[in-house]
XYZ file of C-alpha atoms in Angstrom:
504
model
C -10.977 -4.578 -47.914
C -11.854 -0.914 -47.362
C -9.468 1.955 -47.969
C -9.385 2.686 -44.251
C -8.462 -0.902 -43.417
C -5.574 -0.775 -45.886
C -4.476 2.525 -44.455
C -4.597 1.226 -40.875
C -2.230 -1.651 -41.629
C 0.133 0.655 -43.505
C 0.052 2.920 -40.500
C 1.061 0.037 -38.249
C 3.955 -0.834 -40.537
C 5.090 2.786 -40.464
C 5.009 2.671 -36.672
C 7.205 -0.417 -36.637
C 9.765 1.078 -39.036
C 10.050 4.487 -37.406
C 12.897 4.398 -34.860
C 12.010 7.729 -33.280
C 8.417 6.652 -32.798
C 9.527 3.338 -31.323
C 11.604 5.205 -28.781
C 8.843 7.624 -27.825
C 5.981 5.161 -27.733
C 7.683 2.578 -25.526
C 6.254 0.682 -23.713
C 2.993 1.376 -25.578
C 4.345 0.462 -29.012
C 3.682 -3.248 -28.467
C -0.026 -2.590 -28.866
C 0.203 -0.709 -32.149
C 2.857 -2.989 -33.594
C 0.574 -6.019 -33.291
C -2.772 -4.473 -34.135
C -2.612 -5.357 -37.840
C -1.994 -9.077 -37.354
C -4.097 -9.601 -34.263
C -7.160 -7.437 -34.799
C -7.212 -6.778 -38.548
C -6.407 -3.096 -38.378
C -6.885 -0.169 -36.063
C -10.479 0.445 -37.128
C -11.603 -3.111 -36.405
C -9.928 -3.108 -33.013
C -11.533 0.178 -32.028
C -14.918 -1.232 -32.986
C -14.390 -4.521 -31.121
C -12.912 -3.084 -27.942
C -14.988 0.070 -27.607
C -18.286 -1.087 -29.202
C -18.123 1.808 -31.642
C -19.743 1.958 -35.056
C -17.487 1.774 -38.106
C -18.219 5.431 -38.873
C -17.031 6.455 -35.405
C -13.948 4.275 -35.712
C -13.047 5.717 -39.111
C -13.513 9.248 -37.802
C -11.129 8.527 -34.934
C -8.589 6.986 -37.262
C -8.867 9.841 -39.767
C -8.110 12.316 -37.002
C -4.973 10.424 -36.063
C -3.709 9.909 -39.617
C -4.237 13.558 -40.477
C -2.151 14.617 -37.506
C 0.419 11.977 -38.400
C 1.555 14.270 -41.219
C 2.312 17.109 -38.813
C 5.236 17.573 -36.451
C 3.019 16.953 -33.423
C 1.823 13.561 -34.568
C 4.141 11.654 -32.249
C 2.488 12.751 -29.019
C -0.994 12.341 -30.490
C -0.204 8.823 -31.628
C 1.054 7.877 -28.162
C -2.216 9.146 -26.755
C -4.096 7.163 -29.389
C -2.253 3.967 -28.441
C -3.150 4.352 -24.792
C -6.736 5.562 -25.046
C -8.095 3.783 -28.112
C -6.060 0.625 -28.458
C -6.239 -0.316 -24.781
C -9.830 0.480 -23.772
C -8.870 3.799 -22.244
C -6.472 2.229 -19.748
C -2.695 2.738 -19.469
C -0.767 -0.057 -21.112
C 1.565 -2.267 -19.085
C 3.844 -4.971 -20.396
C 2.831 -7.578 -17.817
C -0.455 -8.693 -19.482
C 1.293 -8.735 -22.871
C 3.890 -11.239 -21.657
C 1.761 -13.471 -19.463
C 2.463 -17.169 -20.097
C 0.031 -18.514 -22.701
C 1.010 -22.189 -22.721
C 2.198 -24.768 -20.216
C 5.705 -24.510 -21.621
C 5.761 -20.757 -20.996
C 4.855 -21.119 -17.308
C 7.932 -20.071 -15.388
C 7.656 -22.228 -12.244
C 9.011 -25.679 -13.079
C 6.837 -27.368 -10.453
C 3.659 -25.895 -11.906
C 4.694 -26.872 -15.442
C 5.155 -30.442 -14.266
C 1.732 -30.590 -12.578
C -0.145 -29.197 -15.580
C 1.829 -31.525 -17.822
C 0.601 -34.469 -15.748
C -2.989 -33.216 -16.036
C -2.675 -33.126 -19.824
C -0.993 -36.531 -19.905
C -3.754 -38.085 -17.791
C -6.342 -36.467 -20.097
C -8.537 -35.706 -17.111
C -9.311 -32.716 -14.910
C -11.028 -32.488 -11.535
C -13.929 -30.158 -10.777
C -11.942 -27.721 -8.599
C -8.333 -26.572 -8.233
C -6.884 -24.454 -5.435
C -3.818 -22.442 -6.467
C -1.859 -21.221 -3.446
C 1.345 -19.252 -3.128
C 2.929 -15.793 -2.862
C 1.739 -12.738 -4.779
C 3.028 -12.325 -8.303
C 3.902 -16.021 -8.660
C 1.648 -16.605 -11.677
C -1.505 -18.097 -10.150
C -3.985 -16.142 -12.265
C -1.945 -16.691 -15.427
C -1.921 -20.432 -14.739
C -5.679 -20.397 -14.142
C -6.218 -18.824 -17.564
C -3.927 -21.347 -19.236
C -5.932 -24.132 -17.600
C -9.182 -22.524 -18.798
C -7.885 -22.602 -22.379
C -6.633 -26.187 -22.042
C -10.116 -27.486 -21.190
C -11.842 -25.354 -23.849
C -9.416 -25.348 -26.796
C -11.139 -26.656 -29.922
C -8.133 -28.850 -30.697
C -8.445 -30.537 -27.283
C -11.990 -31.828 -27.721
C -10.878 -35.475 -27.681
C -7.561 -35.314 -25.856
C -6.138 -32.595 -23.637
C -3.002 -30.819 -24.793
C -1.370 -27.418 -25.026
C -3.866 -24.680 -25.957
C -3.469 -23.610 -29.581
C -4.255 -19.946 -28.750
C -5.582 -19.574 -32.307
C -9.086 -21.055 -32.245
C -12.109 -18.916 -31.393
C -12.314 -20.384 -27.883
C -8.680 -19.605 -27.044
C -8.838 -16.142 -28.598
C -11.970 -15.213 -26.666
C -10.364 -16.286 -23.383
C -7.135 -14.449 -24.216
C -9.023 -11.251 -25.011
C -11.206 -11.548 -21.914
C -14.425 -11.648 -23.921
C -15.376 -15.288 -23.225
C -18.782 -15.339 -21.555
C -18.145 -18.789 -20.106
C -14.924 -17.863 -18.284
C -15.890 -15.763 -15.287
C -13.223 -14.128 -13.138
C -14.338 -12.998 -9.684
C -12.352 -10.806 -7.309
C -13.319 -12.151 -3.896
C -11.933 -9.040 -2.204
C -14.773 -6.943 -3.662
C -17.370 -9.700 -4.255
C -17.124 -11.504 -0.948
C -20.698 -11.668 0.312
C -23.181 -14.508 0.348
C -25.356 -12.754 -2.255
C -22.462 -12.830 -4.734
C -21.978 -16.572 -4.219
C -25.720 -17.214 -4.456
C -25.743 -15.467 -7.819
C -22.820 -17.665 -8.857
C -24.743 -20.794 -7.786
C -27.732 -19.781 -9.879
C -25.664 -19.155 -13.012
C -23.390 -22.196 -12.686
C -26.362 -24.513 -13.307
C -26.843 -23.044 -16.768
C -25.028 -24.750 -19.629
C -22.087 -22.889 -21.217
C -23.119 -20.429 -23.918
C -20.233 -21.107 -26.329
C -17.447 -23.142 -24.722
C -17.360 -26.778 -23.608
C -16.644 -25.944 -19.980
C -17.791 -23.027 -17.870
C -14.794 -21.871 -15.799
C -14.991 -19.814 -12.610
C -11.719 -18.222 -11.487
C -12.077 -16.809 -7.958
C -9.082 -14.674 -7.023
C -8.176 -13.945 -3.381
C -10.729 -16.547 -2.313
C -9.635 -16.246 1.334
C -11.452 -12.877 1.434
C -14.899 -14.509 1.249
C -17.102 -14.270 4.320
C -17.993 -17.352 6.371
C -21.502 -17.354 4.929
C -20.124 -17.107 1.397
C -17.758 -20.019 2.039
C -20.677 -22.128 3.268
C -22.636 -21.335 0.119
C -19.621 -22.115 -2.074
C -19.084 -25.411 -0.262
C -22.435 -26.768 -1.434
C -21.540 -25.974 -5.044
C -18.137 -27.648 -4.725
C -19.769 -30.756 -3.243
C -22.230 -31.129 -6.137
C -20.710 -29.316 -9.132
C -22.311 -29.507 -12.593
C -20.370 -31.682 -15.026
C -19.834 -28.737 -17.365
C -18.110 -26.560 -14.737
C -14.570 -26.023 -13.459
C -13.629 -23.980 -10.395
C -10.151 -22.476 -10.002
C -9.615 -20.791 -6.637
C -6.541 -18.614 -6.047
C -5.194 -17.411 -2.707
C -2.078 -15.990 -1.103
C -3.259 -16.951 2.391
C -4.152 -20.629 2.504
C -4.560 -20.606 6.288
C -7.653 -18.397 5.905
C -9.438 -20.848 3.607
C -11.702 -23.279 5.542
C -10.521 -26.873 5.599
C -13.872 -27.967 4.189
C -13.110 -25.965 1.026
C -9.477 -27.104 0.813
C -10.438 -30.772 1.117
C -12.723 -30.547 -1.917
C -10.087 -29.064 -4.220
C -6.914 -30.362 -5.822
C -4.208 -28.073 -4.510
C -1.397 -26.705 -6.683
C 1.333 -25.079 -4.594
C 3.219 -22.115 -6.060
C 6.633 -21.633 -4.493
C 8.769 -18.512 -4.565
C 10.528 -18.389 -7.918
C 14.235 -19.117 -8.096
C 16.659 -16.676 -9.715
C 16.824 -18.894 -12.801
C 13.016 -19.019 -13.111
C 12.830 -15.244 -12.755
C 15.500 -14.808 -15.407
C 13.542 -17.093 -17.745
C 10.486 -14.849 -17.415
C 12.456 -11.642 -17.905
C 14.202 -12.979 -21.001
C 10.798 -13.530 -22.626
C 10.081 -9.820 -22.145
C 13.554 -8.768 -23.303
C 13.214 -10.853 -26.462
C 9.762 -9.477 -27.220
C 10.904 -5.887 -26.737
C 14.117 -6.458 -28.715
C 16.188 -4.966 -25.907
C 19.860 -5.504 -25.101
C 20.772 -6.268 -21.495
C 23.901 -5.588 -19.483
C 25.399 -8.652 -17.814
C 24.152 -9.087 -14.261
C 21.105 -6.823 -14.690
C 18.497 -9.592 -14.773
C 20.077 -11.398 -11.818
C 19.940 -8.182 -9.801
C 16.284 -7.627 -10.708
C 15.368 -11.214 -9.800
C 16.760 -10.756 -6.299
C 15.258 -7.286 -5.878
C 11.641 -8.326 -6.549
C 11.832 -11.339 -4.240
C 10.153 -13.883 -6.502
C 7.348 -11.701 -7.881
C 7.116 -11.993 -11.667
C 4.596 -9.156 -11.757
C 6.809 -6.712 -9.852
C 9.797 -7.650 -11.986
C 8.024 -7.017 -15.287
C 6.676 -3.693 -14.013
C 10.217 -2.562 -13.232
C 11.346 -3.796 -16.656
C 8.486 -1.793 -18.144
C 9.772 1.369 -16.505
C 13.418 0.711 -17.362
C 12.830 -0.185 -21.019
C 10.535 2.801 -21.557
C 13.546 5.060 -20.955
C 16.037 3.209 -23.136
C 16.288 0.261 -25.510
C 19.447 -0.811 -23.656
C 18.770 -2.258 -20.214
C 21.615 -1.269 -17.889
C 22.254 -2.511 -14.361
C 22.521 1.051 -13.089
C 19.067 1.897 -14.466
C 17.506 -0.980 -12.549
C 19.375 -0.041 -9.376
C 18.100 3.529 -9.592
C 14.502 2.401 -10.095
C 14.606 -0.157 -7.280
C 16.418 2.089 -4.799
C 14.255 5.055 -5.702
C 11.072 3.257 -4.705
C 12.174 0.848 -1.991
C 15.733 1.428 -0.866
C 14.843 3.833 1.921
C 12.867 1.211 3.872
C 15.873 -0.951 4.621
C 17.992 2.078 5.467
C 16.511 5.233 6.987
C 13.255 3.753 8.273
C 15.008 0.672 9.597
C 17.663 2.722 11.396
C 15.035 5.028 12.884
C 13.089 2.091 14.292
C 16.205 0.462 15.719
C 17.044 3.783 17.398
C 13.421 4.017 18.595
C 13.146 7.440 16.999
C 9.390 7.470 16.521
C 9.110 10.886 14.891
C 11.809 10.169 12.309
C 10.370 6.709 11.647
C 6.919 8.170 10.985
C 8.451 10.811 8.738
C 10.263 8.170 6.653
C 7.071 6.106 6.493
C 5.178 9.142 5.225
C 7.874 9.758 2.591
C 7.512 6.201 1.344
C 3.725 6.406 1.182
C 3.962 9.634 -0.811
C 6.224 7.840 -3.305
C 3.675 5.058 -3.699
C 5.642 2.309 -1.949
C 3.653 -0.907 -1.538
C 3.012 -1.247 2.205
C 3.030 -5.044 2.146
C 6.472 -5.019 0.562
C 7.579 -2.371 3.068
C 6.666 -4.585 6.031
C 8.372 -7.598 4.459
C 11.525 -5.577 3.798
C 11.614 -4.306 7.380
C 11.236 -7.807 8.797
C 14.030 -9.170 6.623
C 16.287 -6.232 7.384
C 15.775 -6.731 11.123
C 16.400 -10.460 10.771
C 19.684 -9.857 8.957
C 20.869 -7.404 11.606
C 19.850 -9.847 14.333
C 21.864 -12.646 12.729
C 25.063 -10.595 12.481
C 24.640 -9.296 16.016
C 24.048 -5.617 15.212
C 20.885 -5.576 17.334
C 19.759 -7.302 20.513
C 17.208 -10.023 21.063
C 14.468 -7.508 21.845
C 14.195 -6.885 18.097
C 12.341 -10.211 17.880
C 9.364 -8.478 19.523
C 9.361 -5.880 16.762
C 9.508 -8.584 14.080
C 6.477 -10.303 15.626
C 4.649 -6.966 15.795
C 5.332 -6.265 12.111
C 4.208 -9.781 11.211
C 0.899 -9.101 12.965
C 0.513 -5.873 10.993
C 1.205 -7.751 7.744
C -1.645 -10.151 8.497
C -4.086 -7.280 9.033
C -3.105 -5.167 6.017
C -5.411 -6.892 3.538
C -8.582 -6.165 5.533
C -7.634 -2.818 7.067
C -9.396 0.368 6.006
C -6.265 2.375 6.854
C -3.134 0.280 6.325
C -0.814 3.214 6.969
C -2.391 3.778 10.385
C -1.676 0.166 11.353
C 2.016 0.662 10.624
C 2.058 4.026 12.411
C 0.607 2.482 15.563
C 3.087 -0.421 15.417
C 5.982 2.046 15.128
C 4.723 4.125 18.048
C 4.094 1.096 20.244
C 7.645 -0.105 19.563
C 9.222 3.291 20.208
C 7.345 3.580 23.494
C 8.287 6.695 25.423
C 11.287 7.296 23.216
C 9.819 10.373 21.509
C 11.347 13.374 23.256
C 10.467 17.058 23.034
C 13.641 17.743 21.088
C 12.755 15.035 18.546
C 9.330 16.566 18.006
C 10.816 20.063 17.747
C 13.274 18.874 15.095
C 10.712 16.755 13.233
C 11.216 17.068 9.439
C 7.468 17.062 8.921
C 6.928 19.792 11.512
C 9.609 21.913 9.836
C 8.013 21.490 6.430
C 4.600 22.368 7.841
C 5.972 25.549 9.418
C 7.052 26.682 5.950
C 3.615 26.141 4.427
C 0.781 28.631 4.214
C -0.561 27.497 7.568
C 2.073 28.724 10.014
C 0.195 27.723 13.146
C 1.873 24.803 14.945
C -0.037 21.580 15.388
C 0.832 21.516 19.118
C 2.270 23.952 21.620
C 5.841 22.744 21.685
C 6.735 24.713 24.795
C 3.997 23.144 26.876
C 4.150 19.913 28.781
C 3.199 16.913 26.691
C 0.033 15.282 27.967
C -2.033 12.346 26.749
C -4.983 13.034 24.479
C -8.485 11.814 25.181
C -8.792 9.138 27.831
C -5.167 7.989 27.690
C -6.052 4.644 26.125
C -4.306 2.876 23.282
C -5.829 2.913 19.817
C -6.516 -0.811 20.006
C -8.343 -0.483 23.361
C -10.533 2.358 22.083
C -11.389 0.368 18.946
C -12.254 -2.750 20.964
C -14.550 -0.771 23.282
C -16.340 0.791 20.319
C -16.816 -2.585 18.684
C -18.204 -4.131 21.884
C -20.581 -1.203 22.454
C -21.790 -1.317 18.886
C -20.775 2.285 18.201
C -19.231 3.108 14.828
C -15.477 3.487 15.059
C -15.669 6.561 12.813
C -17.455 8.427 15.633
C -14.651 7.782 18.107
C -12.963 11.161 18.767
C -9.817 9.431 19.988
C -9.335 7.024 17.080
C -6.548 9.104 15.545
C -5.208 11.104 18.514
C -4.657 8.785 21.442
C -2.009 8.207 24.047
C -0.137 4.953 23.898
C -0.145 2.840 27.052
C 3.649 2.887 27.082
C 4.180 6.669 27.087
C 2.210 9.889 27.296
C 4.336 11.606 24.670
C 3.078 9.307 21.919
C -0.264 11.113 21.713
C 1.395 14.359 20.723
C 3.555 12.609 18.141
C 0.442 11.027 16.641
C -1.193 14.456 16.484
C 1.564 15.675 14.190
C 1.093 12.935 11.623
C -2.670 12.479 11.729
C -3.565 15.954 10.484
């Protein structure tokens, strides 16, 4: 073993024993702490992950170890962890704590189904995993890929060992015979034709060539037709695993040729089970009630829950309920409060302002819509709002369906808000708009509209949806439509001026 290899492992041990470093590096320390055992030292990992020569790897490591002796080493080592030990990408806990065996899968129903597959010692040619986002569909697909390719399962299926070369290559993402396709960005017929050509070839290293197609509902009709032929006559050495959050968009001809595995929304106990695996791995103490609160806050999404844990644990090794509450409320709490109240009051300007605030904070728009719908439902049940709110819930549900394919998701929500508020945007509301006030304090002091003048509709006085439909029918690009952002709503002339404020 070379001197540098010895030094790299010693460096890893030093990282694990240094409390100050552990505190500063979190949540990145998990990478460095496991480099020695998993990749045989920092140098080897740099070579494997970055395709560097040993000389380049040793030069990188020498730079880090030299700075380790100085007072500024801490920050440099954090940078090293992120850039060199993780292929230049920021490190997140979620991939580190993905389930790796059937037993680690958090949904009890899915564990049972995969257990039956192993017990029967037989797999079908195609599986369709359906369920909500963050439920573990992709993680399950990867577990299944290792089950059928594990070297210990050559005669009888069982739990993947995660130690053989086949399992390790799949875990690291380097397996040539396990192909993951994002249907959202590879949705055309040419992509599926390329898949059909390659699927006929025998696996390069593994027993079974596995295709994992995520968000399969995003494929075009032509692509689905091409995929159908492959599913009807699949090669014996292939396995297809299709994943989707919107089963209703997958053609029945595709569904009928797959064995469906339904992922339900996780229970509080299942969520807690997943979080405890992270807590144990990070050696963190937890305040009573914190995990239960987080499980309810993320609404069944394992991925969202671990991301919040990532943020909370990076600040402290003690996970407190208050810390989680601050993180959750800081990113999402406003939607069920200020935005919800503004929409109930039909205050379009304030509602658009609160929406803009949320977008600036990076709030997930799909989660925003879901939160609004549930908040409205709760208020409807207790009698705080009238039956007309049902129309708004249906409108938001329609927006939610269009979000995945929209080029401007925020615009969809803006239009829905304005259509609901109708003519309820008054001159005084526009004058007192928080956004207008903030703009007046900026370097550009010219107002977006003449507030003292009479509000009149922009363009032809047609709704955004009508203008878009006409452009589509005429074959003209929507981008050339001068009224696509500044239009008057059919329900009130004042809406056009309100839109003008927020579209510039």
